[in-house]
Tab-separated table of N, CA and C in Angstrom:
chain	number	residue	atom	x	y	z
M	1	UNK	N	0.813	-1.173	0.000
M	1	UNK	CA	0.000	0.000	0.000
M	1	UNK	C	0.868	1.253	0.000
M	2	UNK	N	0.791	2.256	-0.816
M	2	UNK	CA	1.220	3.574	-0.611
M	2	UNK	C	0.610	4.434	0.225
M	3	UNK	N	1.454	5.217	0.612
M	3	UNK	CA	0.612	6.445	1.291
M	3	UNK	C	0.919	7.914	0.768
M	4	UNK	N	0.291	9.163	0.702
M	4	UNK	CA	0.099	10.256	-0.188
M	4	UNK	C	1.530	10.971	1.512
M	5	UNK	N	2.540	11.604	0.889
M	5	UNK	CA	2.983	12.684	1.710
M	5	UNK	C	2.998	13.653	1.365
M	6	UNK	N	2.405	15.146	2.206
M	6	UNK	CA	2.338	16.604	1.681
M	6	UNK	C	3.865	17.020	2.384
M	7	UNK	N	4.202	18.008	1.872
M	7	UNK	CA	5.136	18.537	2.381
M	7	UNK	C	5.382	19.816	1.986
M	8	UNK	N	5.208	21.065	2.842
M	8	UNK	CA	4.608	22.170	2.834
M	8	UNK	C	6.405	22.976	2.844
M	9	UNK	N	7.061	23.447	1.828
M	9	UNK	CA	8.183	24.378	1.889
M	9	UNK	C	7.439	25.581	2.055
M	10	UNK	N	8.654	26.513	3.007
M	10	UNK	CA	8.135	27.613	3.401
M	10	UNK	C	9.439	28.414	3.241
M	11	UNK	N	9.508	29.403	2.226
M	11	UNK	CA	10.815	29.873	2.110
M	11	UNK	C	10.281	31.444	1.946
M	12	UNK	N	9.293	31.746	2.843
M	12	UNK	CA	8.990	33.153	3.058
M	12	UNK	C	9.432	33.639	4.243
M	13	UNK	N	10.123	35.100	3.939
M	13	UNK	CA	10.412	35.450	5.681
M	13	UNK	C	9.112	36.275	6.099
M	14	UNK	N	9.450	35.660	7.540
M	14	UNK	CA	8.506	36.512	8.880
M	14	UNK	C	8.265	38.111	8.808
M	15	UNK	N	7.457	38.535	8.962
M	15	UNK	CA	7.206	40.500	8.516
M	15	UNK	C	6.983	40.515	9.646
M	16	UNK	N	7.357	41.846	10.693
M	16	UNK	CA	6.724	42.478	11.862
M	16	UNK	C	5.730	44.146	11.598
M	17	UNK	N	4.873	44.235	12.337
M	17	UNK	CA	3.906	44.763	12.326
M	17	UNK	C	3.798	45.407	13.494
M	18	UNK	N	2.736	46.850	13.497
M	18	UNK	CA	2.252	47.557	14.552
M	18	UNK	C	3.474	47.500	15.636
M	19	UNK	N	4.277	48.092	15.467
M	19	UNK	CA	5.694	48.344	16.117
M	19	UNK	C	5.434	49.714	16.878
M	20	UNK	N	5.572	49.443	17.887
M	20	UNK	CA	5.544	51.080	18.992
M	20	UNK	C	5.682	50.755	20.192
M	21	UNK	N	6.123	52.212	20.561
M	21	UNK	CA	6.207	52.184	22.142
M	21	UNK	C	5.308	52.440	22.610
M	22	UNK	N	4.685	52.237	23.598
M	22	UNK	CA	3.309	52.210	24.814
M	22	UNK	C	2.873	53.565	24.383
M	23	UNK	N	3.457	54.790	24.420
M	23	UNK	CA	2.452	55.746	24.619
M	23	UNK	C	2.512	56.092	23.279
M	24	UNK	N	1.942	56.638	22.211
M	24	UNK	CA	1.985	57.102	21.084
M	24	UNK	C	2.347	58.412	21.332
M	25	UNK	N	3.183	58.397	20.119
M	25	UNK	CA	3.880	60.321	19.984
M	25	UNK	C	5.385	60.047	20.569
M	26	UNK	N	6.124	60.971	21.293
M	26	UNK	CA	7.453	60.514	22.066
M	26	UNK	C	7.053	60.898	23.478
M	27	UNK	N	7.675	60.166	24.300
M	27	UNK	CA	7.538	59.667	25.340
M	27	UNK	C	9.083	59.957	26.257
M	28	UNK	N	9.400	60.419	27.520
M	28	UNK	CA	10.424	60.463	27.876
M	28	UNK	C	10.841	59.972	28.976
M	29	UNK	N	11.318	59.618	29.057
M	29	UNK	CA	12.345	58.716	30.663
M	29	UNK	C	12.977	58.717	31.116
M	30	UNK	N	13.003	58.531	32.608
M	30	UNK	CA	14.446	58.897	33.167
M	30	UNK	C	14.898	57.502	34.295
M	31	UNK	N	15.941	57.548	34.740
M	31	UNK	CA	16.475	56.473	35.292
M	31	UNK	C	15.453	56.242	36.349
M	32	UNK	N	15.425	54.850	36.656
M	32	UNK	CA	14.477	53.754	37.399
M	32	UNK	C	12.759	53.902	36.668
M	33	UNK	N	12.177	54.070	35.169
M	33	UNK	CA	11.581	54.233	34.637
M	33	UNK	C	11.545	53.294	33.365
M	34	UNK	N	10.426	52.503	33.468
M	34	UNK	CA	10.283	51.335	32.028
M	34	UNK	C	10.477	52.321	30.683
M	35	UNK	N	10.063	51.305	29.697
M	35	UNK	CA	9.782	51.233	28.388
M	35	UNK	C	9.603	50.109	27.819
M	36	UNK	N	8.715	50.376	27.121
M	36	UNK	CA	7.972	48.836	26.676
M	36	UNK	C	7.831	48.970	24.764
M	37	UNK	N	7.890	48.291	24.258
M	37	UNK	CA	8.272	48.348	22.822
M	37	UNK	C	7.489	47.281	22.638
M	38	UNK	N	5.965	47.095	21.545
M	38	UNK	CA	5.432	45.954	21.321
M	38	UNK	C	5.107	45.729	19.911
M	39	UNK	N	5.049	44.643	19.443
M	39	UNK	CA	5.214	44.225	17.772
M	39	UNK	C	4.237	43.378	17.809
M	40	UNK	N	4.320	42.958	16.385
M	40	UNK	CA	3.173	41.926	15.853
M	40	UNK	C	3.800	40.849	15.006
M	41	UNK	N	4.388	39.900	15.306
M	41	UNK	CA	4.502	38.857	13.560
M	41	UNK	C	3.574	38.442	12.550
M	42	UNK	N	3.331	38.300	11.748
M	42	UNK	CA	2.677	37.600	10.839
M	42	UNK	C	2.337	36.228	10.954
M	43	UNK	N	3.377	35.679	11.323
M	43	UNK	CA	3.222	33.930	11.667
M	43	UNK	C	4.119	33.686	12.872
M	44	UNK	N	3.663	32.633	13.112
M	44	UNK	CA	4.392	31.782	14.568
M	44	UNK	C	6.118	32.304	14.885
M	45	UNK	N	6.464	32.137	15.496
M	45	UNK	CA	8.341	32.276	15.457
M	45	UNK	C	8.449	31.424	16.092
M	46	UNK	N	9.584	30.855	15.725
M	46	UNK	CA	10.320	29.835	16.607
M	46	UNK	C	11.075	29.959	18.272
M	47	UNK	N	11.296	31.353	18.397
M	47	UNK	CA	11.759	31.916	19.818
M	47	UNK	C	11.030	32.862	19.826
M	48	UNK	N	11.141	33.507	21.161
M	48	UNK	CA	11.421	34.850	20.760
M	48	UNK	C	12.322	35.757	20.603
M	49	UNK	N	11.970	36.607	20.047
M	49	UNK	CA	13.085	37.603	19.128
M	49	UNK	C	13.990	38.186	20.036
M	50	UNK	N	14.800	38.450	19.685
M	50	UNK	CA	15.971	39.004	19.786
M	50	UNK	C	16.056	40.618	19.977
M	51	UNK	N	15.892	41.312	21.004
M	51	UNK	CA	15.468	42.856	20.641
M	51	UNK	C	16.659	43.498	21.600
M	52	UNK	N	16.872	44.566	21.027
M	52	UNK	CA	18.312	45.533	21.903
M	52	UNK	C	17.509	46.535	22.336
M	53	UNK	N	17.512	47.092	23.037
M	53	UNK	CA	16.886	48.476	23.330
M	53	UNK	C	17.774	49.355	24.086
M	54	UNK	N	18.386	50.910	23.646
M	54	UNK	CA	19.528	51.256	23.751
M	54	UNK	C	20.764	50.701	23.496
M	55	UNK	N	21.399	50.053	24.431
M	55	UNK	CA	22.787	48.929	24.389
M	55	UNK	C	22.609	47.845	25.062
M	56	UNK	N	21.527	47.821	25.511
M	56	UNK	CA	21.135	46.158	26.755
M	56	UNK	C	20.237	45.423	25.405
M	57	UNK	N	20.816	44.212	25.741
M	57	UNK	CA	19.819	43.021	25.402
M	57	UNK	C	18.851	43.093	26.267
M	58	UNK	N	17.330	42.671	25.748
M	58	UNK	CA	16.312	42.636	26.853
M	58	UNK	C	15.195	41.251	26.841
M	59	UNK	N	14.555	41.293	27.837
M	59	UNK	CA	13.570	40.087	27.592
M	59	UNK	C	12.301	40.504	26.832
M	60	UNK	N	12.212	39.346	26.203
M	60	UNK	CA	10.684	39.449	25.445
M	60	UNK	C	9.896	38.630	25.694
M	61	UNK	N	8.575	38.998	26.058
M	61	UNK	CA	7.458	38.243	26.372
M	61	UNK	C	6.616	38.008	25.084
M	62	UNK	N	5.166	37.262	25.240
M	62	UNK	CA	4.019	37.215	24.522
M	62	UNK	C	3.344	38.541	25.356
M	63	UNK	N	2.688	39.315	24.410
M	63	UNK	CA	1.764	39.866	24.765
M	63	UNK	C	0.019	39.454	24.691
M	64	UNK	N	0.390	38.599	23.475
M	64	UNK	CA	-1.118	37.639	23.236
M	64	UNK	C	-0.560	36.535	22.071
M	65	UNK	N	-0.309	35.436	22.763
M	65	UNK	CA	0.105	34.264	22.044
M	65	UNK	C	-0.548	34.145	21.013
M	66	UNK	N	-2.161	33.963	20.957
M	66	UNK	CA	-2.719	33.458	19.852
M	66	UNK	C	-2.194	34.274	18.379
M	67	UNK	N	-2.157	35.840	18.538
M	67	UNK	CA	-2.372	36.737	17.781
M	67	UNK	C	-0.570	37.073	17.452
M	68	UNK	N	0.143	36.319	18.206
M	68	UNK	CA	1.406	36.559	17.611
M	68	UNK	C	2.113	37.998	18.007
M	69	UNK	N	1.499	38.368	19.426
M	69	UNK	CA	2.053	40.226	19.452
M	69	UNK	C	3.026	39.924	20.768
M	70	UNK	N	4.118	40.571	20.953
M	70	UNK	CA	4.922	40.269	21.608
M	70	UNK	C	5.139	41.881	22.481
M	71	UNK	N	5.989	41.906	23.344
M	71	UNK	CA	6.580	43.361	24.439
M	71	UNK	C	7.930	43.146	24.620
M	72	UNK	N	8.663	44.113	24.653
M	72	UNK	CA	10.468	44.461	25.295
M	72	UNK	C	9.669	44.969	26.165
M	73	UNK	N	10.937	44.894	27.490
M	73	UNK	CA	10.729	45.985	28.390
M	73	UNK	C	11.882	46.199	28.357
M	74	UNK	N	12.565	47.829	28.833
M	74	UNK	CA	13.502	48.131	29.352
M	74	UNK	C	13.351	48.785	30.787
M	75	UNK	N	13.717	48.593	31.532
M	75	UNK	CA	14.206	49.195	32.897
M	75	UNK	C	15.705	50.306	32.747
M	76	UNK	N	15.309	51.696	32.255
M	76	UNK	CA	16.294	52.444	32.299
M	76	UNK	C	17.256	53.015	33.493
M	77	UNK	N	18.362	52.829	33.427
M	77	UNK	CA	19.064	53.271	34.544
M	77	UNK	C	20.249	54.222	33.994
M	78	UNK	N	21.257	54.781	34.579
M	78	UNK	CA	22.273	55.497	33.873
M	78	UNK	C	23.223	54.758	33.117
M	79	UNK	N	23.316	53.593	32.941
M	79	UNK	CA	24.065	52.972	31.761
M	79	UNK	C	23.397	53.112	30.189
M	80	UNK	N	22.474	53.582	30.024
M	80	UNK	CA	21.923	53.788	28.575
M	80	UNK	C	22.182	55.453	28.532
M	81	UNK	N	22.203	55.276	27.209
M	81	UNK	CA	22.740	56.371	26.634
M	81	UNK	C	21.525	57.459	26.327
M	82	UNK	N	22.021	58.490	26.870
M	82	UNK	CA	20.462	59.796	26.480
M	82	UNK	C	20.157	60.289	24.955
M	83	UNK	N	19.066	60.414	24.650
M	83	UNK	CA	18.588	60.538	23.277
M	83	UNK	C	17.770	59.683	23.158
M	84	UNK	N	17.626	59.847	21.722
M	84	UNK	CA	16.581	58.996	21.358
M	84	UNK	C	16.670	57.584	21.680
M	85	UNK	N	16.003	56.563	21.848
M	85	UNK	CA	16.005	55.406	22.534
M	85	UNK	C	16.183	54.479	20.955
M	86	UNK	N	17.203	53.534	20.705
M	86	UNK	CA	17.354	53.249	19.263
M	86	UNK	C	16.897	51.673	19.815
M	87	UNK	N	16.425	51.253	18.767
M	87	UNK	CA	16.176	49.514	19.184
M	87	UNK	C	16.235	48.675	17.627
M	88	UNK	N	16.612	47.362	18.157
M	88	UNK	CA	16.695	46.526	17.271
M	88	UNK	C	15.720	45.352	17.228
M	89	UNK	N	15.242	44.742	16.590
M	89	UNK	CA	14.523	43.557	16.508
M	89	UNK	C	14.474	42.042	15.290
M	90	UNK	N	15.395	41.184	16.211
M	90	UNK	CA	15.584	40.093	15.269
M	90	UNK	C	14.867	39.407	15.198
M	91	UNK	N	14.410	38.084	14.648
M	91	UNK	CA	13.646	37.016	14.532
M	91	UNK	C	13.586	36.221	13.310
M	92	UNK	N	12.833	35.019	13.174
M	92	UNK	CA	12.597	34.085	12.023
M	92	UNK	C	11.471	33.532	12.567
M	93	UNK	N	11.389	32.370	11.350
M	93	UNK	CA	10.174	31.871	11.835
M	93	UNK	C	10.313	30.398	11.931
M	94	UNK	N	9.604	29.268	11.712
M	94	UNK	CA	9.424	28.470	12.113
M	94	UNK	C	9.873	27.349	11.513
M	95	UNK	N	9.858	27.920	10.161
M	95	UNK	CA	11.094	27.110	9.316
M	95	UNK	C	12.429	28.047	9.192
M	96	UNK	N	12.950	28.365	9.932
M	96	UNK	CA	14.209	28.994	10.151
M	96	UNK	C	14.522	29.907	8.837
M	97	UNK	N	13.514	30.667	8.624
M	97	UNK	CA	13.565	32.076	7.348
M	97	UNK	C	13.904	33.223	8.501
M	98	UNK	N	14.625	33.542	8.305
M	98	UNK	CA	15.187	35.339	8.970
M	98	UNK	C	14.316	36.325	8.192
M	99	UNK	N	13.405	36.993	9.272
M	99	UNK	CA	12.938	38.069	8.918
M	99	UNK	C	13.650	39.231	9.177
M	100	UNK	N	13.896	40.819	8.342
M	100	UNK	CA	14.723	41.817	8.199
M	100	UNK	C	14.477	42.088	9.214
M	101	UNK	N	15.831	42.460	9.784
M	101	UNK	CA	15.861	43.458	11.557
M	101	UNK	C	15.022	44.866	11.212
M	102	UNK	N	14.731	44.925	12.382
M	102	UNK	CA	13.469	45.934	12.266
M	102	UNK	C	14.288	47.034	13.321
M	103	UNK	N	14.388	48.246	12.874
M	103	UNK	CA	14.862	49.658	14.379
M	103	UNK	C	14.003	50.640	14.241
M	104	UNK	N	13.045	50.612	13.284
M	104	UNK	CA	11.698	51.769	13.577
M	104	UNK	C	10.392	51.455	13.990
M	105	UNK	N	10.005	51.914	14.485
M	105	UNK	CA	8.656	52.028	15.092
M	105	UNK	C	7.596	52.446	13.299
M	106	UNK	N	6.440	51.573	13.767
M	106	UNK	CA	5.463	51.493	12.184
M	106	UNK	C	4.583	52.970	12.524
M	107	UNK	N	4.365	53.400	13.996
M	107	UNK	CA	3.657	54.437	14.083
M	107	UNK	C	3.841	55.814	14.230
M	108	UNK	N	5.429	55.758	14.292
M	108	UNK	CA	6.436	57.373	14.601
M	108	UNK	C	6.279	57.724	15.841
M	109	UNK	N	6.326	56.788	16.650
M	109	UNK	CA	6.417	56.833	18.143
M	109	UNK	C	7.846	56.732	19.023
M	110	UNK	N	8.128	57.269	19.686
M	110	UNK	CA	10.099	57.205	20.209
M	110	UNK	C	9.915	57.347	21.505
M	111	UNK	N	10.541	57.053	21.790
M	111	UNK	CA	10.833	57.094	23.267
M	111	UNK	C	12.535	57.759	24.158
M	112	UNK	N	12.668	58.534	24.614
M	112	UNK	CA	14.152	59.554	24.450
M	112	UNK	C	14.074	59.674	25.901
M	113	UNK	N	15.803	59.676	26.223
M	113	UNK	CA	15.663	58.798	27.499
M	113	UNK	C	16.576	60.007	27.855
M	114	UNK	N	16.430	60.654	29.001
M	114	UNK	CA	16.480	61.817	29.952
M	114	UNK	C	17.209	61.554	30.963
M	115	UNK	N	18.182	61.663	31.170
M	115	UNK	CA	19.121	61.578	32.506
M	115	UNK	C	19.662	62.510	33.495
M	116	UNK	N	19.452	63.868	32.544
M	116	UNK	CA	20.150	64.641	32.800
M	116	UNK	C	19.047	66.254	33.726
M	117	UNK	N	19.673	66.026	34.893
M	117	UNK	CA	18.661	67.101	36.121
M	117	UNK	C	18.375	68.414	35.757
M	118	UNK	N	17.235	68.752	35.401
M	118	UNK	CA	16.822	70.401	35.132
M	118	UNK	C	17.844	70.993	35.744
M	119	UNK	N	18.050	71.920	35.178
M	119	UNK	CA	18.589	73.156	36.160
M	119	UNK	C	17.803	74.258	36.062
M	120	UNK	N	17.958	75.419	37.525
M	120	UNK	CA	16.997	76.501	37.604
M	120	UNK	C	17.599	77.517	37.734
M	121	UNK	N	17.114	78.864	37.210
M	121	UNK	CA	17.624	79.600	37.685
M	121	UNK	C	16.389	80.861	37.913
M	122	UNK	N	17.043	81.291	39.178
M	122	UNK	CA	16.063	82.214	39.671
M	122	UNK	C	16.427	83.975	39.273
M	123	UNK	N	15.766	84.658	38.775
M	123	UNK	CA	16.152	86.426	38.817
M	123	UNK	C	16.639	87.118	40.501
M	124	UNK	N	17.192	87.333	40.566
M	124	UNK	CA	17.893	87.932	41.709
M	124	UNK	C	16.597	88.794	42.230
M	125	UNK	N	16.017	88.572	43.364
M	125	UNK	CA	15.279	89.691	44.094
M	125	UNK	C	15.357	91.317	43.681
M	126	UNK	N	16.766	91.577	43.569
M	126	UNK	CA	16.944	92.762	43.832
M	126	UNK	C	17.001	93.704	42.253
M	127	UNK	N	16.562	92.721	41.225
M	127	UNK	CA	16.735	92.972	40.150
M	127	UNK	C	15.511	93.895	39.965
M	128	UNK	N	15.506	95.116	39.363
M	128	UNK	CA	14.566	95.975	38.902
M	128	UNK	C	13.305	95.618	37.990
M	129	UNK	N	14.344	94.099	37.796
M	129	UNK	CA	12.677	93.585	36.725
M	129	UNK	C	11.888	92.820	36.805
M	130	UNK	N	12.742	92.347	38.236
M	130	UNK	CA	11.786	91.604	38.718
M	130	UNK	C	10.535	92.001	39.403
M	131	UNK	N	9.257	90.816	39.060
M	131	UNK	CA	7.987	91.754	39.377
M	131	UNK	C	7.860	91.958	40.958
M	132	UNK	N	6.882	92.981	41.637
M	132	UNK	CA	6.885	93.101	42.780
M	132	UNK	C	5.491	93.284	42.807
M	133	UNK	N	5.259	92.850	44.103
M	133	UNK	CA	4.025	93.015	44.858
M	133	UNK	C	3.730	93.725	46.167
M	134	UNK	N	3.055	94.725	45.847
M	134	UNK	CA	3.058	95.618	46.842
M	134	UNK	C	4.124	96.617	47.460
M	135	UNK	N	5.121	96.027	48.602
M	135	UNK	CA	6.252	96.542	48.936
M	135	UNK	C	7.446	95.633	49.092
M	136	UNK	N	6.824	94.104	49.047
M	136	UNK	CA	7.406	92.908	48.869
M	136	UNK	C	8.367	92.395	47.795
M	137	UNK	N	9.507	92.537	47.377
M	137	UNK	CA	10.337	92.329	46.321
M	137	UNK	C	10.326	90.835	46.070
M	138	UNK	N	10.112	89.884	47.436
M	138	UNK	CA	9.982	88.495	46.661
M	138	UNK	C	8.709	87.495	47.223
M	139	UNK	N	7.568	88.323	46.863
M	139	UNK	CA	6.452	87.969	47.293
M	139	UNK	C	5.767	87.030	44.978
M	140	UNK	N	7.459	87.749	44.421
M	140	UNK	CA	7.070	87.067	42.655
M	140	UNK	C	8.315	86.250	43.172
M	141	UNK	N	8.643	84.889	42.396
M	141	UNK	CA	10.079	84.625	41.806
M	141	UNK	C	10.012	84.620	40.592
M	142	UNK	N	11.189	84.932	39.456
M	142	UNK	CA	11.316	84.531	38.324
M	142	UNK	C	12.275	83.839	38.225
M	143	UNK	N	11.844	82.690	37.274
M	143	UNK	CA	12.683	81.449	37.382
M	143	UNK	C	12.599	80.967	35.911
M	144	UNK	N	14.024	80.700	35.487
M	144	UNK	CA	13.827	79.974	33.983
M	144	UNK	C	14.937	78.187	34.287
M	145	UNK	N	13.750	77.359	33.412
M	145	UNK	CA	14.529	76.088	33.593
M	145	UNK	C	14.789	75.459	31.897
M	146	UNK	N	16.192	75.503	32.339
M	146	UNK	CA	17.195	74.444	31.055
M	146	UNK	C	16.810	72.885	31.428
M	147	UNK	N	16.375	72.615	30.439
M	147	UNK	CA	16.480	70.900	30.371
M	147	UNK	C	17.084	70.499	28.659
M	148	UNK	N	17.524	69.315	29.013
M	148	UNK	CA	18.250	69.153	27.502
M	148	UNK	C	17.043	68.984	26.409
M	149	UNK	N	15.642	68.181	26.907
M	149	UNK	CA	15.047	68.041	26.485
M	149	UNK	C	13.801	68.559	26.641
M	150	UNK	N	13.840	69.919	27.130
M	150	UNK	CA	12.563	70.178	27.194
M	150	UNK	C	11.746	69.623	28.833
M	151	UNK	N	10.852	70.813	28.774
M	151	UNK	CA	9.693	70.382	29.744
M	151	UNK	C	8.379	70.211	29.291
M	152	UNK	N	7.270	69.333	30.120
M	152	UNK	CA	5.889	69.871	29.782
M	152	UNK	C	5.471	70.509	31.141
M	153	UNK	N	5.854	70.676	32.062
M	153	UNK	CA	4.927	71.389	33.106
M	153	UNK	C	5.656	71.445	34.644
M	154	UNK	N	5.693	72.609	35.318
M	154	UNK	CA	6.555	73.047	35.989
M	154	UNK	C	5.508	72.746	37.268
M	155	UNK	N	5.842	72.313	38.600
M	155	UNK	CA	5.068	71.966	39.477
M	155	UNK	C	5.289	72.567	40.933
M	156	UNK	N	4.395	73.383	41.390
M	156	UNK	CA	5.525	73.583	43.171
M	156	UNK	C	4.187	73.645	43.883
M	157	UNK	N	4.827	72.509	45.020
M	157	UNK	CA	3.620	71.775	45.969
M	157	UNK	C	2.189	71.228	45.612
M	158	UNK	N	2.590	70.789	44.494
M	158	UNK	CA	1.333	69.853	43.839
M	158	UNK	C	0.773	71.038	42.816
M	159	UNK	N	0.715	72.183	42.127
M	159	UNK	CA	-0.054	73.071	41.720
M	159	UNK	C	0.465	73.126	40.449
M	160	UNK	N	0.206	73.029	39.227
M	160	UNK	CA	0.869	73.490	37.808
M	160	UNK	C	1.025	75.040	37.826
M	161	UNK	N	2.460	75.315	37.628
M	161	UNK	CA	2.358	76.738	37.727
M	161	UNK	C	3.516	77.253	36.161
M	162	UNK	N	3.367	75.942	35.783
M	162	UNK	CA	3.817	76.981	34.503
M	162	UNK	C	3.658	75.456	33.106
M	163	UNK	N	3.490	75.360	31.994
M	163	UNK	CA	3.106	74.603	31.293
M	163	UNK	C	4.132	75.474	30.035
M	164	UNK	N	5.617	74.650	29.719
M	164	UNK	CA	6.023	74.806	28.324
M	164	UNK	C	6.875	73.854	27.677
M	165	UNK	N	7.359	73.774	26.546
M	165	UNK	CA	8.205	73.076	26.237
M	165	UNK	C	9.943	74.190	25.898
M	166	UNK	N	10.752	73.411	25.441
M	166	UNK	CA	12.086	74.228	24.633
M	166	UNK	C	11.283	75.668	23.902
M	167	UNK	N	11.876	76.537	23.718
M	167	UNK	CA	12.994	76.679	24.203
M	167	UNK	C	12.888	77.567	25.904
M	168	UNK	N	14.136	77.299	26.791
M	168	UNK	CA	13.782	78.061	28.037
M	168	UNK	C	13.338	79.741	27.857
M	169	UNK	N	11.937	79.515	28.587
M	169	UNK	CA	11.558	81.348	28.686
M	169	UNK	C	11.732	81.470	30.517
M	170	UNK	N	11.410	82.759	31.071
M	170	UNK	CA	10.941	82.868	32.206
M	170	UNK	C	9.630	82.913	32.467
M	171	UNK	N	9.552	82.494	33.542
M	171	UNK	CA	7.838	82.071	33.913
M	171	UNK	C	8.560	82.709	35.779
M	172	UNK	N	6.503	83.179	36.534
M	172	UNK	CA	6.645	83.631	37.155
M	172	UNK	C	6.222	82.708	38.590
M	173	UNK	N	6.390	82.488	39.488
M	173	UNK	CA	5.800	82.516	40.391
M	173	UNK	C	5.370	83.311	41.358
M	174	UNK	N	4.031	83.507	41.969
M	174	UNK	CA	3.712	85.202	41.765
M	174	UNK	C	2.969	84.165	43.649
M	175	UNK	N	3.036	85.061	45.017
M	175	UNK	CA	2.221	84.415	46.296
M	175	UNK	C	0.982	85.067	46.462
């Protein structure tokens, strides 16, 4: 008796998909602060992939087995380098086809990693331009803050008291 054998060659590589970091848009971080980077394959993989994020190798999970979507995390500390957060992503699939390393995000999403401590600087009280209240010379402060990357929102004792990004202006704090 014979028997019929199929035998299915597969000499297509693996494509990744819906590539981004958690928050859409850019996102910034600073030491003892995640980042999470999540993808999609097309078909099964044989491991999981292989992903760099900054200069660390990292672990990769399933994010939903059935559907093939996977997560990096990074745990940033001061050994990664500030800027933009660069990543790599290897893999194949299941018949050992190498799919192309992947280092962009599919949605223009980044993640830029911040190490470096605001600095402040305050207008001298005694400065003529600085504002005054009443007879009180430092009942205002004026204060301008350098960050390499920018701020979104300036905070003192829980209260938003000033909302900007680059480049540094002065903003007031007024009692």
């Amino acid at each position: 008796p014979s028997q019929d054998f199929y035998i299915t060659i597969d000499n297509t590589a693996p494509t990744l998909s819906d590539i981004k970091f958690k928050d859409a848009g850019t996102s910034y971080v600073n030491d003892g602060k995640g980042v999470i980077l999540y993808f999609t394959a097309n078909e099964t993989l044989t491991e999981f992939p292989t992903v760099t994020l900054g200069n660390k190798q990292v672990n990769v999970n399933y994010e939903n087995v059935e559907n093939n979507k996977y997560r990096a995390y990074l745990y940033v500390d001061k050994n990664i380098n500030e800027g933009e957060l660069k990543f790599e992503i290897s893999y194949k699939d299941t018949a050992g086809n190498e799919g192309k390393s992947v280092s962009a995000t599919t949605n223009g999403s980044k993640a830029i990693v911040d190490l470096t401590v605001p600095k402040i600087t305050l207008k001298d009280g005694s400065d003529k331009n600085a504002p005054v209240i009443g007879s009180n010379p430092y009942q205002a402060v004026s204060y301008k803050i350098y960050d390499n990357y920018g701020y979104s929102r300036v905070e003192l004792n829980g209260t938003v008291i000033h909302t900007h990004t680059t480049p540094p202006i002065w903003g007031d704090i007024n009692n």
